[in-house]
Short mmCIF file of N, CA and C in Angstrom, two decimals:
data_model
loop_
_atom_site.label_atom_id
_atom_site.label_comp_id
_atom_site.label_asym_id
_atom_site.label_seq_id
_atom_site.Cartn_x
_atom_site.Cartn_y
_atom_site.Cartn_z
N MET A 17 -22.76 29.39 -25.90
CA MET A 17 -22.78 28.61 -27.10
C MET A 17 -21.89 27.38 -26.89
N PRO A 18 -22.41 26.18 -27.17
CA PRO A 18 -21.60 24.96 -26.95
C PRO A 18 -20.47 24.89 -27.97
N PRO A 19 -19.38 24.23 -27.61
CA PRO A 19 -18.25 24.11 -28.54
C PRO A 19 -18.62 23.21 -29.73
N LYS A 20 -17.92 23.41 -30.84
CA LYS A 20 -18.18 22.59 -32.02
C LYS A 20 -17.69 21.18 -31.78
N ARG A 21 -18.43 20.23 -32.29
CA ARG A 21 -18.01 18.84 -32.16
C ARG A 21 -16.84 18.57 -33.08
N LYS A 22 -15.98 17.72 -32.63
CA LYS A 22 -14.82 17.37 -33.43
C LYS A 22 -15.01 15.98 -34.02
N THR A 23 -14.46 15.77 -35.21
CA THR A 23 -14.54 14.46 -35.83
C THR A 23 -13.50 13.55 -35.20
N ALA A 24 -13.46 12.34 -35.66
CA ALA A 24 -12.54 11.37 -35.09
C ALA A 24 -11.08 11.76 -35.29
N THR A 25 -10.79 12.54 -36.32
CA THR A 25 -9.40 12.94 -36.58
C THR A 25 -9.00 14.15 -35.76
N GLY A 26 -9.95 14.76 -35.07
CA GLY A 26 -9.62 15.90 -34.24
C GLY A 26 -9.88 17.24 -34.92
N LYS A 27 -10.36 17.24 -36.13
CA LYS A 27 -10.65 18.48 -36.84
C LYS A 27 -12.12 18.82 -36.67
N THR A 28 -12.44 20.08 -36.89
CA THR A 28 -13.84 20.48 -36.78
C THR A 28 -14.63 19.88 -37.93
N ALA A 29 -15.93 19.75 -37.75
CA ALA A 29 -16.79 19.10 -38.74
C ALA A 29 -17.02 19.98 -39.97
N GLN A 30 -16.90 21.29 -39.84
CA GLN A 30 -17.16 22.17 -40.97
C GLN A 30 -15.91 22.29 -41.84
N PRO A 31 -16.12 22.32 -43.16
CA PRO A 31 -14.95 22.49 -44.04
C PRO A 31 -14.39 23.90 -43.91
N THR A 32 -13.13 24.02 -44.22
CA THR A 32 -12.49 25.33 -44.12
C THR A 32 -12.99 26.23 -45.23
N LYS A 33 -12.69 27.51 -45.12
CA LYS A 33 -13.13 28.48 -46.12
C LYS A 33 -12.53 28.13 -47.49
N LYS A 34 -11.29 27.72 -47.51
CA LYS A 34 -10.65 27.35 -48.77
C LYS A 34 -11.33 26.14 -49.40
N ALA A 35 -11.70 25.16 -48.61
CA ALA A 35 -12.36 23.97 -49.12
C ALA A 35 -13.75 24.30 -49.67
N ARG A 36 -14.45 25.22 -49.00
CA ARG A 36 -15.79 25.60 -49.48
C ARG A 36 -15.70 26.33 -50.80
N SER A 37 -14.76 27.24 -50.94
CA SER A 37 -14.68 28.02 -52.17
C SER A 37 -14.19 27.17 -53.34
N SER A 38 -13.37 26.19 -53.09
CA SER A 38 -12.88 25.35 -54.19
C SER A 38 -13.89 24.30 -54.60
N SER A 39 -14.95 24.09 -53.79
CA SER A 39 -15.94 23.09 -54.15
C SER A 39 -17.01 23.63 -55.08
N LYS A 40 -16.99 24.96 -55.34
CA LYS A 40 -17.97 25.54 -56.26
C LYS A 40 -17.65 25.12 -57.68
N LYS A 41 -18.70 24.77 -58.42
CA LYS A 41 -18.52 24.39 -59.80
C LYS A 41 -18.56 25.64 -60.67
N PRO A 42 -17.77 25.69 -61.72
CA PRO A 42 -17.83 26.84 -62.62
C PRO A 42 -19.17 26.88 -63.33
N SER A 43 -19.64 28.09 -63.59
CA SER A 43 -20.93 28.26 -64.24
C SER A 43 -20.87 27.75 -65.67
N ALA A 44 -21.90 27.01 -66.07
CA ALA A 44 -21.95 26.46 -67.42
C ALA A 44 -22.49 27.49 -68.41
N VAL A 45 -23.06 28.58 -67.91
CA VAL A 45 -23.63 29.61 -68.77
C VAL A 45 -22.60 30.70 -69.03
N ASP A 46 -22.38 30.99 -70.29
CA ASP A 46 -21.46 32.05 -70.67
C ASP A 46 -22.20 33.38 -70.62
N PRO A 47 -21.81 34.31 -69.74
CA PRO A 47 -22.57 35.57 -69.62
C PRO A 47 -22.56 36.41 -70.88
N VAL A 48 -21.48 36.36 -71.66
CA VAL A 48 -21.42 37.13 -72.90
C VAL A 48 -22.43 36.57 -73.91
N LYS A 49 -22.50 35.27 -73.99
CA LYS A 49 -23.45 34.63 -74.90
C LYS A 49 -24.89 34.92 -74.47
N MET A 50 -25.14 34.91 -73.17
CA MET A 50 -26.47 35.17 -72.65
C MET A 50 -26.90 36.61 -72.98
N ARG A 51 -26.00 37.58 -72.79
CA ARG A 51 -26.33 38.96 -73.13
C ARG A 51 -26.57 39.13 -74.61
N SER A 52 -25.80 38.44 -75.44
CA SER A 52 -25.97 38.51 -76.89
C SER A 52 -27.33 37.94 -77.30
N GLU A 53 -27.74 36.85 -76.67
CA GLU A 53 -29.04 36.27 -76.97
C GLU A 53 -30.16 37.20 -76.56
N TRP A 54 -30.03 37.84 -75.39
CA TRP A 54 -31.03 38.82 -74.95
C TRP A 54 -31.13 39.96 -75.94
N PHE A 55 -29.98 40.47 -76.37
CA PHE A 55 -29.96 41.59 -77.30
C PHE A 55 -30.65 41.21 -78.60
N CYS A 56 -30.33 40.04 -79.14
CA CYS A 56 -30.93 39.60 -80.40
C CYS A 56 -32.44 39.41 -80.26
N LYS A 57 -32.89 39.01 -79.10
CA LYS A 57 -34.32 38.79 -78.88
C LYS A 57 -35.10 40.10 -78.87
N TYR A 58 -34.53 41.15 -78.31
CA TYR A 58 -35.26 42.40 -78.10
C TYR A 58 -34.87 43.52 -79.06
N LYS A 59 -33.86 43.32 -79.91
CA LYS A 59 -33.42 44.40 -80.79
C LYS A 59 -34.43 44.65 -81.90
N ASP A 60 -34.31 45.82 -82.49
CA ASP A 60 -35.15 46.21 -83.61
C ASP A 60 -34.74 45.40 -84.83
N GLN A 61 -35.70 44.99 -85.66
CA GLN A 61 -35.35 44.18 -86.82
C GLN A 61 -34.61 44.96 -87.90
N ASP A 62 -34.75 46.27 -87.89
CA ASP A 62 -34.11 47.08 -88.92
C ASP A 62 -32.68 47.49 -88.57
N GLY A 63 -32.29 47.40 -87.33
CA GLY A 63 -30.95 47.87 -86.95
C GLY A 63 -30.41 47.14 -85.75
N ASP A 64 -29.32 47.67 -85.24
CA ASP A 64 -28.66 47.07 -84.08
C ASP A 64 -28.91 47.87 -82.82
N VAL A 65 -30.15 48.27 -82.59
CA VAL A 65 -30.54 48.98 -81.37
C VAL A 65 -31.81 48.34 -80.83
N ILE A 66 -32.01 48.49 -79.55
CA ILE A 66 -33.25 48.02 -78.95
C ILE A 66 -34.21 49.20 -78.92
N SER A 67 -35.31 49.06 -79.61
CA SER A 67 -36.30 50.13 -79.70
C SER A 67 -37.06 50.26 -78.38
N PRO A 68 -37.83 51.35 -78.21
CA PRO A 68 -38.64 51.47 -77.00
C PRO A 68 -39.61 50.29 -76.80
N GLU A 69 -40.13 49.76 -77.90
CA GLU A 69 -41.01 48.60 -77.80
C GLU A 69 -40.25 47.37 -77.29
N GLY A 70 -39.00 47.22 -77.76
CA GLY A 70 -38.17 46.12 -77.28
C GLY A 70 -37.83 46.27 -75.81
N CYS A 71 -37.58 47.50 -75.38
CA CYS A 71 -37.31 47.76 -73.96
C CYS A 71 -38.53 47.43 -73.12
N GLN A 72 -39.68 47.85 -73.60
CA GLN A 72 -40.92 47.58 -72.87
C GLN A 72 -41.15 46.08 -72.75
N SER A 73 -40.92 45.35 -73.83
CA SER A 73 -41.08 43.90 -73.80
C SER A 73 -40.07 43.24 -72.85
N PHE A 74 -38.82 43.73 -72.87
CA PHE A 74 -37.79 43.19 -71.99
C PHE A 74 -38.16 43.38 -70.52
N PHE A 75 -38.59 44.61 -70.17
CA PHE A 75 -38.93 44.88 -68.78
C PHE A 75 -40.18 44.11 -68.34
N GLN A 76 -41.12 43.91 -69.24
CA GLN A 76 -42.29 43.09 -68.91
C GLN A 76 -41.87 41.65 -68.65
N ASP A 77 -40.96 41.12 -69.49
CA ASP A 77 -40.51 39.74 -69.34
C ASP A 77 -39.77 39.50 -68.03
N ILE A 78 -39.03 40.50 -67.58
CA ILE A 78 -38.29 40.31 -66.32
C ILE A 78 -39.07 40.80 -65.10
N GLY A 79 -40.28 41.32 -65.33
CA GLY A 79 -41.15 41.71 -64.22
C GLY A 79 -40.81 43.04 -63.58
N VAL A 80 -40.28 43.98 -64.36
CA VAL A 80 -39.91 45.30 -63.84
C VAL A 80 -40.95 46.31 -64.31
N PRO A 81 -41.61 47.01 -63.38
CA PRO A 81 -42.58 48.03 -63.80
C PRO A 81 -41.88 49.23 -64.43
N LEU A 82 -42.46 49.74 -65.51
CA LEU A 82 -41.84 50.85 -66.24
C LEU A 82 -41.91 52.17 -65.50
N ASP A 83 -42.80 52.28 -64.52
CA ASP A 83 -42.94 53.54 -63.79
C ASP A 83 -42.08 53.59 -62.53
N SER A 84 -41.09 52.72 -62.45
CA SER A 84 -40.19 52.71 -61.29
C SER A 84 -38.79 53.20 -61.72
N ILE A 85 -37.89 53.27 -60.80
CA ILE A 85 -36.51 53.69 -61.08
C ILE A 85 -35.68 52.55 -61.67
N GLN A 86 -36.16 51.34 -61.54
CA GLN A 86 -35.39 50.16 -61.96
C GLN A 86 -35.01 50.17 -63.45
N PRO A 87 -35.88 50.56 -64.38
CA PRO A 87 -35.44 50.60 -65.78
C PRO A 87 -34.28 51.56 -66.01
N ILE A 88 -34.26 52.66 -65.30
CA ILE A 88 -33.16 53.62 -65.45
C ILE A 88 -31.85 53.01 -64.93
N VAL A 89 -31.92 52.34 -63.81
CA VAL A 89 -30.72 51.71 -63.24
C VAL A 89 -30.22 50.59 -64.15
N ILE A 90 -31.13 49.81 -64.69
CA ILE A 90 -30.74 48.72 -65.59
C ILE A 90 -30.09 49.29 -66.84
N GLY A 91 -30.67 50.35 -67.41
CA GLY A 91 -30.06 50.99 -68.58
C GLY A 91 -28.67 51.52 -68.28
N TRP A 92 -28.50 52.09 -67.10
CA TRP A 92 -27.19 52.59 -66.69
C TRP A 92 -26.18 51.45 -66.55
N LYS A 93 -26.60 50.35 -65.94
CA LYS A 93 -25.70 49.21 -65.77
C LYS A 93 -25.34 48.55 -67.09
N PHE A 94 -26.24 48.64 -68.09
CA PHE A 94 -25.96 48.10 -69.41
C PHE A 94 -25.19 49.09 -70.28
N ASN A 95 -24.81 50.24 -69.70
CA ASN A 95 -24.08 51.29 -70.43
C ASN A 95 -24.85 51.78 -71.65
N ALA A 96 -26.16 51.94 -71.51
CA ALA A 96 -26.98 52.44 -72.59
C ALA A 96 -26.62 53.91 -72.84
N SER A 97 -26.39 54.25 -74.10
CA SER A 97 -26.03 55.63 -74.42
C SER A 97 -27.23 56.56 -74.31
N ARG A 98 -28.42 56.03 -74.56
CA ARG A 98 -29.65 56.80 -74.37
C ARG A 98 -30.80 55.81 -74.15
N MET A 99 -31.88 56.32 -73.61
CA MET A 99 -33.04 55.46 -73.38
C MET A 99 -34.25 56.11 -74.04
N GLY A 100 -35.04 55.26 -74.68
CA GLY A 100 -36.28 55.75 -75.28
C GLY A 100 -36.18 56.12 -76.70
#
């Protein structure tokens, strides 16, 4: 493997790990707000729960088949007390 080229100042051309991590911009999307909007979109109109129909609509919108393990994992990650 050939050696890395050096710039005129004698440093390597790639930024350091610290420089790369500090160049990331903070996310403009608030994850709490996003989850709240998702919940309001799919919740039952009569209460503060997502009905089975709302779950089915949510999984269809995100492209997850209902006959796979993925809905169970998503429910677990969302700390759902029960499903269905």
